[in-house]
PDB file of C-alpha atoms in Angstrom:
ATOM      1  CA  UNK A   1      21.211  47.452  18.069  1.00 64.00           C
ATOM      2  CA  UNK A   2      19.086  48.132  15.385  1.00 69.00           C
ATOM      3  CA  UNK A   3      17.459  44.805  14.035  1.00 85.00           C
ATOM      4  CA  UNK A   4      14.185  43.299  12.913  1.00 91.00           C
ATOM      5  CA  UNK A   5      12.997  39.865  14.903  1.00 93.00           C
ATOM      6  CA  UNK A   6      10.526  37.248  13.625  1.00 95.00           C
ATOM      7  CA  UNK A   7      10.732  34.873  16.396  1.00 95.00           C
ATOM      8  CA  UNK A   8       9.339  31.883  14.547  1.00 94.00           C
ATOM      9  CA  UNK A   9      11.695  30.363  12.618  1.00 93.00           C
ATOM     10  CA  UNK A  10       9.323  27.684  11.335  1.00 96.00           C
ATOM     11  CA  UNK A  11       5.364  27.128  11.932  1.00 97.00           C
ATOM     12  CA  UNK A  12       2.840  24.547  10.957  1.00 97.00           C
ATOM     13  CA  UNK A  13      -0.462  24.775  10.898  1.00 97.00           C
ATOM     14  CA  UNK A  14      -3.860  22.563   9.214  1.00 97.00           C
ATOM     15  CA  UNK A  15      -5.447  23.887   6.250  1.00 96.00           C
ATOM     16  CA  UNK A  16      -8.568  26.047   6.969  1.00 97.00           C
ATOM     17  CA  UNK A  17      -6.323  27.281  10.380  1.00 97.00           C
ATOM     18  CA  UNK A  18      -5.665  30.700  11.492  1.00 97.00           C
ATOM     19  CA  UNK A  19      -2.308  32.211  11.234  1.00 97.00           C
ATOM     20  CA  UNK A  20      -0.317  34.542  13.158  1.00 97.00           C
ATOM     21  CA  UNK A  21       3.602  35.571  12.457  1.00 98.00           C
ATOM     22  CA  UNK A  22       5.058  37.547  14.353  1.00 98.00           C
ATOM     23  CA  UNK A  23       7.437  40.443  13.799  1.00 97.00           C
ATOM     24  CA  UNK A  24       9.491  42.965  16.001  1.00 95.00           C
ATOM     25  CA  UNK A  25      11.464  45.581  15.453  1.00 92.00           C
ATOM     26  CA  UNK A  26      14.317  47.633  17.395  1.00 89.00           C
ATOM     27  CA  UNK A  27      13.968  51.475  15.816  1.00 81.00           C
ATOM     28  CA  UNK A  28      13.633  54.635  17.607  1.00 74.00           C
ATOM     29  CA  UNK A  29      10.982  56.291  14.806  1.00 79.00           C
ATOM     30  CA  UNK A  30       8.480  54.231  13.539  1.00 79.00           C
ATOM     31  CA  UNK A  31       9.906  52.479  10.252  1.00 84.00           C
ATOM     32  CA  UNK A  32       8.027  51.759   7.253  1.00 90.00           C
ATOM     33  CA  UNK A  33       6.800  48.071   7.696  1.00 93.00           C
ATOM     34  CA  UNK A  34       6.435  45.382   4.870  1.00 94.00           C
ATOM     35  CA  UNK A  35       5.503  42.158   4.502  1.00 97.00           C
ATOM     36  CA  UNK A  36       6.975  39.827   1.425  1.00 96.00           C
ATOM     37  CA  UNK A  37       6.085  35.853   0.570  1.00 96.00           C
ATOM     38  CA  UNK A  38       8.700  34.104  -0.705  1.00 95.00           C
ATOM     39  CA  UNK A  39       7.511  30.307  -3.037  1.00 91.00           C
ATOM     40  CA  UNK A  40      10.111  27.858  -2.760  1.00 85.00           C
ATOM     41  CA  UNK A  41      12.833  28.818  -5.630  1.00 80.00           C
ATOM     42  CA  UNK A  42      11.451  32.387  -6.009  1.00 81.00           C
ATOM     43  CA  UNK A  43      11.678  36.038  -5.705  1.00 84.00           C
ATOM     44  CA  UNK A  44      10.088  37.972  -3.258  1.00 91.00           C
ATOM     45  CA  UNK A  45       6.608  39.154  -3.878  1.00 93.00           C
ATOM     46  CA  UNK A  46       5.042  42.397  -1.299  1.00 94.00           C
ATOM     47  CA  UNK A  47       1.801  41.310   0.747  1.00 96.00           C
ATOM     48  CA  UNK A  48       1.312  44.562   2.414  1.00 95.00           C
ATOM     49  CA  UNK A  49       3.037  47.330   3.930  1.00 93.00           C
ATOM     50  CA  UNK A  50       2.355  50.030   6.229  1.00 93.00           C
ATOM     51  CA  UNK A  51       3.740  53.728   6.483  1.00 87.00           C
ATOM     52  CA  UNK A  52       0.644  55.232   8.597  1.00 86.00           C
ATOM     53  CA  UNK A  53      -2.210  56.327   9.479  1.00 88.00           C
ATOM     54  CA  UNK A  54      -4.981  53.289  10.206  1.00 90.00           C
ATOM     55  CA  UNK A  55      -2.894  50.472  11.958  1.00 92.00           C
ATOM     56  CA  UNK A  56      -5.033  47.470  10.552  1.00 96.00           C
ATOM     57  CA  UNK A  57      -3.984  47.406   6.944  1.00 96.00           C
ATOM     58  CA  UNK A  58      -5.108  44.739   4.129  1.00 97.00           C
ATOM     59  CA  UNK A  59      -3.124  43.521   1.653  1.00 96.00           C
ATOM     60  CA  UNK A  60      -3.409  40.311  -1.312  1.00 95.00           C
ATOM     61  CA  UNK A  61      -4.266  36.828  -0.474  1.00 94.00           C
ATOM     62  CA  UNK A  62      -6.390  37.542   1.998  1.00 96.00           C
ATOM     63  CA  UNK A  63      -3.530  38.600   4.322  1.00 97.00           C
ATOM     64  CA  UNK A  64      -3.802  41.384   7.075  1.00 98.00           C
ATOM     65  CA  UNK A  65      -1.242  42.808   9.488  1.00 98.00           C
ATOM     66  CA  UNK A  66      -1.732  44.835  12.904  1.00 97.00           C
ATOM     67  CA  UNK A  67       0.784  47.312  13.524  1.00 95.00           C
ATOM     68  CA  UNK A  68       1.305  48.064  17.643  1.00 95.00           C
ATOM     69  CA  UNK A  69       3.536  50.852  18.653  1.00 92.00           C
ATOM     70  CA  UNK A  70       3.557  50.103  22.166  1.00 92.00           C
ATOM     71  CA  UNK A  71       4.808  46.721  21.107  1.00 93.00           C
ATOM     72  CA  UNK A  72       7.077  47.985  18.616  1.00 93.00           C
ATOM     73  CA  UNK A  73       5.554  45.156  16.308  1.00 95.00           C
ATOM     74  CA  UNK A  74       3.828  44.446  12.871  1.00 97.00           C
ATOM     75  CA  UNK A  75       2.083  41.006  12.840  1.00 98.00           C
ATOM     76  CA  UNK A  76       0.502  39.070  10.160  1.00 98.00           C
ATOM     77  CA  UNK A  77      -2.368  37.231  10.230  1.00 98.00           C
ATOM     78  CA  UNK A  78      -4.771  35.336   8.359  1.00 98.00           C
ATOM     79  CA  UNK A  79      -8.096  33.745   9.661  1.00 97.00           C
ATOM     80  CA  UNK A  80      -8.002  30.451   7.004  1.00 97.00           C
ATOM     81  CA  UNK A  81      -5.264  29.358   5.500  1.00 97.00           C
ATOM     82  CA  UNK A  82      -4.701  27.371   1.999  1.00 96.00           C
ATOM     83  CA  UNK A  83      -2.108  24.781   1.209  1.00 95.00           C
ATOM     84  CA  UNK A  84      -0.926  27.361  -1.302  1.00 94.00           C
ATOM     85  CA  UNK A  85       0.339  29.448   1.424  1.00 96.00           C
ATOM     86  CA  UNK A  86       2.853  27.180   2.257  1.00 96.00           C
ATOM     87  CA  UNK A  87       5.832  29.154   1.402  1.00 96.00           C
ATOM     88  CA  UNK A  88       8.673  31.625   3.640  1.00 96.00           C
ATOM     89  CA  UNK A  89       7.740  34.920   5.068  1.00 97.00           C
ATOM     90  CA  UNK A  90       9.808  37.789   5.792  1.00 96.00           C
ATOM     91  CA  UNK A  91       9.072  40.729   7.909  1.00 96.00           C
ATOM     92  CA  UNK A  92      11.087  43.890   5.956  1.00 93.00           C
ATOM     93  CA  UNK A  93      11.745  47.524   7.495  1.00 91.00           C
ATOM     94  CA  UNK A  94      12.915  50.335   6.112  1.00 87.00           C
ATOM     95  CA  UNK A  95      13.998  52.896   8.797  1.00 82.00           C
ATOM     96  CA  UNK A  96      12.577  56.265   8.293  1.00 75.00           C
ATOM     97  CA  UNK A  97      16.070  58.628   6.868  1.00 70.00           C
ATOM     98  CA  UNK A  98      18.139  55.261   6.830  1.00 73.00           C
ATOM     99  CA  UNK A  99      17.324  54.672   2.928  1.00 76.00           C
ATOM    100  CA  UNK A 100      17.750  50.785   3.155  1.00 83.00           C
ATOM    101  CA  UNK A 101      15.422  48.110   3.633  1.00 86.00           C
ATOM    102  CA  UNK A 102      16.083  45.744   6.078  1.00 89.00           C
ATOM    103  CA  UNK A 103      14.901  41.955   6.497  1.00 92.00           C
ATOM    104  CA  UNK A 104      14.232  39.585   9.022  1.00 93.00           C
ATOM    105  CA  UNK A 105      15.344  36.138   9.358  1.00 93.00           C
ATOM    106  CA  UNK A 106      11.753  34.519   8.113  1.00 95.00           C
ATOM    107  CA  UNK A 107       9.306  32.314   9.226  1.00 96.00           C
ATOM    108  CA  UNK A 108       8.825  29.038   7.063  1.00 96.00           C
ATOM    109  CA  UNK A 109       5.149  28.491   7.313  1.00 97.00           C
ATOM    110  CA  UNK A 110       4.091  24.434   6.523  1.00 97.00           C
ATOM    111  CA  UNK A 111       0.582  23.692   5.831  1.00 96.00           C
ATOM    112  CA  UNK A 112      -0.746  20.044   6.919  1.00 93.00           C
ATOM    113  CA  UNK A 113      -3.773  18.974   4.829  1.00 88.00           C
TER     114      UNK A 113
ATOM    115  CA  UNK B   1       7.741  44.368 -19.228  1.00 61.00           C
ATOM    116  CA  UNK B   2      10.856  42.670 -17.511  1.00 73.00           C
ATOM    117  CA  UNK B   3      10.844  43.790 -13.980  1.00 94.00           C
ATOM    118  CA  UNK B   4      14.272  42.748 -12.270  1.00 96.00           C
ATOM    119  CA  UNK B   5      16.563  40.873 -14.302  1.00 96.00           C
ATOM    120  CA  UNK B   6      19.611  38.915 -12.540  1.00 96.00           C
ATOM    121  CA  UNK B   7      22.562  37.684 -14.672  1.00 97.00           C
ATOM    122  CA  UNK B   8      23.580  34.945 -14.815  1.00 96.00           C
ATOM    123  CA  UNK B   9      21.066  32.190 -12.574  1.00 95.00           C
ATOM    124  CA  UNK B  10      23.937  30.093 -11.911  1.00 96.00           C
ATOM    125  CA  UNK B  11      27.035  29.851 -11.214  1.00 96.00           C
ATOM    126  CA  UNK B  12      29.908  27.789  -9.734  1.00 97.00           C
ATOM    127  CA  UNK B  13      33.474  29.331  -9.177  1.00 97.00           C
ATOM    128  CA  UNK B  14      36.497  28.415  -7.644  1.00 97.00           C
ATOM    129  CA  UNK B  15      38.104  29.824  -4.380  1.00 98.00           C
ATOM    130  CA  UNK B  16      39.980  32.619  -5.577  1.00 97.00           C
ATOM    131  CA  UNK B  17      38.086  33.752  -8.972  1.00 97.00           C
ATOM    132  CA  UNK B  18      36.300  36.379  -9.414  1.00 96.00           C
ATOM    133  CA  UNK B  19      32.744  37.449 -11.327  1.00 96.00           C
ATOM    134  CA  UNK B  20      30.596  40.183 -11.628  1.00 97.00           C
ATOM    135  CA  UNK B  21      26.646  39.633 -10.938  1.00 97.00           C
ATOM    136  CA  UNK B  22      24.286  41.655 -13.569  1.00 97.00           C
ATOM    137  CA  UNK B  23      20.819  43.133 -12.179  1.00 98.00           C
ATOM    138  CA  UNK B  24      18.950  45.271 -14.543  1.00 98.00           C
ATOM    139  CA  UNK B  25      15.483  46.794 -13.934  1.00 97.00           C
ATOM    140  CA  UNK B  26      13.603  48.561 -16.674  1.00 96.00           C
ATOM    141  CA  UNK B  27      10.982  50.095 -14.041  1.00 96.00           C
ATOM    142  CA  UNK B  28      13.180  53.517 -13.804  1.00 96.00           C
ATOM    143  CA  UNK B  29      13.470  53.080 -10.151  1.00 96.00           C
ATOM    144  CA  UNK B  30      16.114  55.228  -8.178  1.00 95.00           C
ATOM    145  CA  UNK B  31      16.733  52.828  -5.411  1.00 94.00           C
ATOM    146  CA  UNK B  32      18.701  49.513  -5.953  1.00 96.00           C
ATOM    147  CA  UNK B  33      19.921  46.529  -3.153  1.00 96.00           C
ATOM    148  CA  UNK B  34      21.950  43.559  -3.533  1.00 97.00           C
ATOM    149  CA  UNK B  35      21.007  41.039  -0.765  1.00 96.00           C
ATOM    150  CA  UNK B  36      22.049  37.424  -0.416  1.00 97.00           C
ATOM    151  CA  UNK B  37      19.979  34.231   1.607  1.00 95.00           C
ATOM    152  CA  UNK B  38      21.703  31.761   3.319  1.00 93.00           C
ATOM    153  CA  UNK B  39      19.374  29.157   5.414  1.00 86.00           C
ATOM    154  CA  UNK B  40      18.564  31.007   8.737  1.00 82.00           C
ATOM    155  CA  UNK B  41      19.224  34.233   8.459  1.00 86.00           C
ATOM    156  CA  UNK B  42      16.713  35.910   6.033  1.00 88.00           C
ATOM    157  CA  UNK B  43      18.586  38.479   3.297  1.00 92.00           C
ATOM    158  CA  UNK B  44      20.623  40.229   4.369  1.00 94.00           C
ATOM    159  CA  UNK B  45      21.697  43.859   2.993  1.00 94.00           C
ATOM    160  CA  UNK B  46      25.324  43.943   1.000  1.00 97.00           C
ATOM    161  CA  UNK B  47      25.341  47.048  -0.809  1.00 96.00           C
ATOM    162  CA  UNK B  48      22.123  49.121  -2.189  1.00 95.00           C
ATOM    163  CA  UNK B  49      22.287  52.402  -4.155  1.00 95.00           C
ATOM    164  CA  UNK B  50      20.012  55.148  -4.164  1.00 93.00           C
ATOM    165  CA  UNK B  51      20.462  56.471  -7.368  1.00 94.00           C
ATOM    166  CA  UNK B  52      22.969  56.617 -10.465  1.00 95.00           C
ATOM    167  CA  UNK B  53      26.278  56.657  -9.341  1.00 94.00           C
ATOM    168  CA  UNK B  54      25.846  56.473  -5.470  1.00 95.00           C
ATOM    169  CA  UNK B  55      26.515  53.298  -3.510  1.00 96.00           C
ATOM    170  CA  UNK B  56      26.597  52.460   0.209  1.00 95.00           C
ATOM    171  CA  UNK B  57      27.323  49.910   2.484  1.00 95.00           C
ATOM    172  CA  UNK B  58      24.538  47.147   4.109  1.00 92.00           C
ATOM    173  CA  UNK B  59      24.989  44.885   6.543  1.00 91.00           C
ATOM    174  CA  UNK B  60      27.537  42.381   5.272  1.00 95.00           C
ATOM    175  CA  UNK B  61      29.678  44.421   2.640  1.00 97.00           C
ATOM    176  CA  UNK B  62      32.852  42.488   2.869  1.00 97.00           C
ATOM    177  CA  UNK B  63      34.212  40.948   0.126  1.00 96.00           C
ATOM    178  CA  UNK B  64      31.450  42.542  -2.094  1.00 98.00           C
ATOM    179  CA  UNK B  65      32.174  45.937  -4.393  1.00 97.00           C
ATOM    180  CA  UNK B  66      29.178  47.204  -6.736  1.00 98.00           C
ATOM    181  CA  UNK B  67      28.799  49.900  -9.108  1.00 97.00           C
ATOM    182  CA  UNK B  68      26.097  51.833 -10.461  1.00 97.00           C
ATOM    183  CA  UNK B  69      27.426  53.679 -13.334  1.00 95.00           C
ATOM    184  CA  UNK B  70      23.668  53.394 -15.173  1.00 96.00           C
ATOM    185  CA  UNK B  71      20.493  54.000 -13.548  1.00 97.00           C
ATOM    186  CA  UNK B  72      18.965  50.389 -14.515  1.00 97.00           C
ATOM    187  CA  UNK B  73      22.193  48.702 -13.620  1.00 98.00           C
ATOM    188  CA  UNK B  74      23.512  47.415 -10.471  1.00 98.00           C
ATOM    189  CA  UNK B  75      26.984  45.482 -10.691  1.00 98.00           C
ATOM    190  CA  UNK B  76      27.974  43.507  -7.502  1.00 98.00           C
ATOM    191  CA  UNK B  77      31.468  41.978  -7.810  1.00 98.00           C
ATOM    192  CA  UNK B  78      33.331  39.571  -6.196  1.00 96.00           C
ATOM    193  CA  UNK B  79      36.979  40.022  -6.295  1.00 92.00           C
ATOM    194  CA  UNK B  80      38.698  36.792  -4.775  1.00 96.00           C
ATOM    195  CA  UNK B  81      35.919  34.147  -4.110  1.00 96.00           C
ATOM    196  CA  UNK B  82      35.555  32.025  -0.980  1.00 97.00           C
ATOM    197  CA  UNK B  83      33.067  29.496  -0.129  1.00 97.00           C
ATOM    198  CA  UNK B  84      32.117  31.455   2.511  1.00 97.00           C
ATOM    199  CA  UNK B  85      30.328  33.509  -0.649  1.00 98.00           C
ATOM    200  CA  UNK B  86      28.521  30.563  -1.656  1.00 97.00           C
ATOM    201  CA  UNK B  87      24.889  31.956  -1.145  1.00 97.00           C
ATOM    202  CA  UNK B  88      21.951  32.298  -3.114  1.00 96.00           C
ATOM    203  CA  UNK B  89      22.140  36.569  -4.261  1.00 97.00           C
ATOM    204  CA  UNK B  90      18.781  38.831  -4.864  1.00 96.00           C
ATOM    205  CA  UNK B  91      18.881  41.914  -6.363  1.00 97.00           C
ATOM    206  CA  UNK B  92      15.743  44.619  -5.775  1.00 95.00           C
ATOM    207  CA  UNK B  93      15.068  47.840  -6.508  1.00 95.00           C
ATOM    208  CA  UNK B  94      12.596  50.190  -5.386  1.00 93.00           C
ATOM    209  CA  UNK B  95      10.967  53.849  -6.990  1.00 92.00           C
ATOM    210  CA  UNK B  96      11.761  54.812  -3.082  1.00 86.00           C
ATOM    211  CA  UNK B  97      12.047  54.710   0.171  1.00 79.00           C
ATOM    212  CA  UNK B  98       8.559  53.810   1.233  1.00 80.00           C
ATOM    213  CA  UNK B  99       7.535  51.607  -2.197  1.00 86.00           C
ATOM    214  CA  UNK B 100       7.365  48.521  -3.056  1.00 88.00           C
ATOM    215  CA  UNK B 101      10.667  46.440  -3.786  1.00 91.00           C
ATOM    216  CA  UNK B 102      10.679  44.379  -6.530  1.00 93.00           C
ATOM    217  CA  UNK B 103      12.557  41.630  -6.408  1.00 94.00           C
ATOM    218  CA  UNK B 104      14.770  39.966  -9.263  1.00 94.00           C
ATOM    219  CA  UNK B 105      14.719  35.482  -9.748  1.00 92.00           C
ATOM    220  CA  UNK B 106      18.004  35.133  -7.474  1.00 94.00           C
ATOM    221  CA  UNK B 107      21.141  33.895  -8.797  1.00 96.00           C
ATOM    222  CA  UNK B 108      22.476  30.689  -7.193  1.00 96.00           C
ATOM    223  CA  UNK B 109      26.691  30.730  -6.798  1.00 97.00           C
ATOM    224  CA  UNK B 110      28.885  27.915  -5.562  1.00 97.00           C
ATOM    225  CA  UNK B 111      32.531  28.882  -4.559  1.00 97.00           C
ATOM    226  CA  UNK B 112      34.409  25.298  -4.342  1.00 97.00           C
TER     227      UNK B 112
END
């Protein structure tokens, strides 16, 4: 079936850390890829998304994400993390001719001081 | 400028009522999505619309109707209530298929 994975359900790391999530998707064509931060009681906000072209793509708060076709995935990272980061994270896809976007289950990411 | 607007924020209703949820977006986007959260499992996709008077089905579309009879306005309804429904409900909307969603504050219903 069609789906989109994050296989972290929650993750803790120190302040000043690197971060990894990880995200997988099930889609025959190559979807276009997002990434969205959610603040506890909030709406969704876009880090950075990815339709083509170079796979390494940059988006706000210093966030980056790796897109790896042989893998089928769309990882974000970030080489130091703030306590502000602490917040949910949701890998989104919208399959290419399927006009819908679709979310994964999100990664809660804690930050220990 | 507004962005996504969901009415109302709150909400509690009783098994069996029914209500209509209110997202407007003053962005002129033609793509629209009603989604709702629920503590491990991410949002998930009710009903989206990609333009004025078109509608389709998401993931979990039971118990759920919407309408889009405006461009700026997406209706979700909920005809007979159950606390199944209770959920936390996001509306987005999107200028297309490979933009940016923008996301609305979330509406919070309780179905005792």
């Amino acid at each position: 079936a069609q789906s989109v994975t994050q296989p972290d359900i929650h993750i803790t790391v120190s302040e000043g850390a690197s971060l990894e999530l990880r995200c997988n998707y099930s889609y025959g064509a190559t979807p276009y890829l997002f990434w969205y931060v959610q603040s506890p009681g909030q709406g969704l906000q876009l880090l950075l998304k990815y339709f083509s072209g170079d796979t390494l793509v940059q988006g706000i708060k210093g966030f980056e994400a790796e897109f790896k076709r042989s893998q089928s995935s769309f990882n974000l990272r970030k080489p130091s993390v703030h306590w502000s980061d602490a917040a949910e994270y949701f890998c989104a896809v919208n399959p290419q001719g399927a006009q819908k976007l679709v979310f994964g289950q999100g990664t809660r990411l804690t930050i220990n001081p | 400028n507004a962005g996504v607007t969901q009415t109302p924020k709150f909400r509690v209703l009783k098994t069996g009522q029914s209500m209509t949820l209110l997202c407007a977006q003053d962005m002129n986007h033609e793509y629209m999505y009603w989604y709702r959260q629920d503590p491990g499992m991410g949002l998930r996709l009710i009903h989206y619309s990609v333009g004025e008077g078109t509608t389709a089905k998401g993931e979990v579309p039971d118990g759920y109707n919407v309408s889009r009879l405006k461009k700026q306005n997406f209706l979700l309804g909920l005809e007979s209530a159950a606390p199944s429904q209770t959920s936390v409900y996001f509306c987005a909307s999107s200028r297309g298929q490979a933009s940016e969603a923008f996301f609305g504050q979330g509406t919070r219903l309780t179905v005792v």
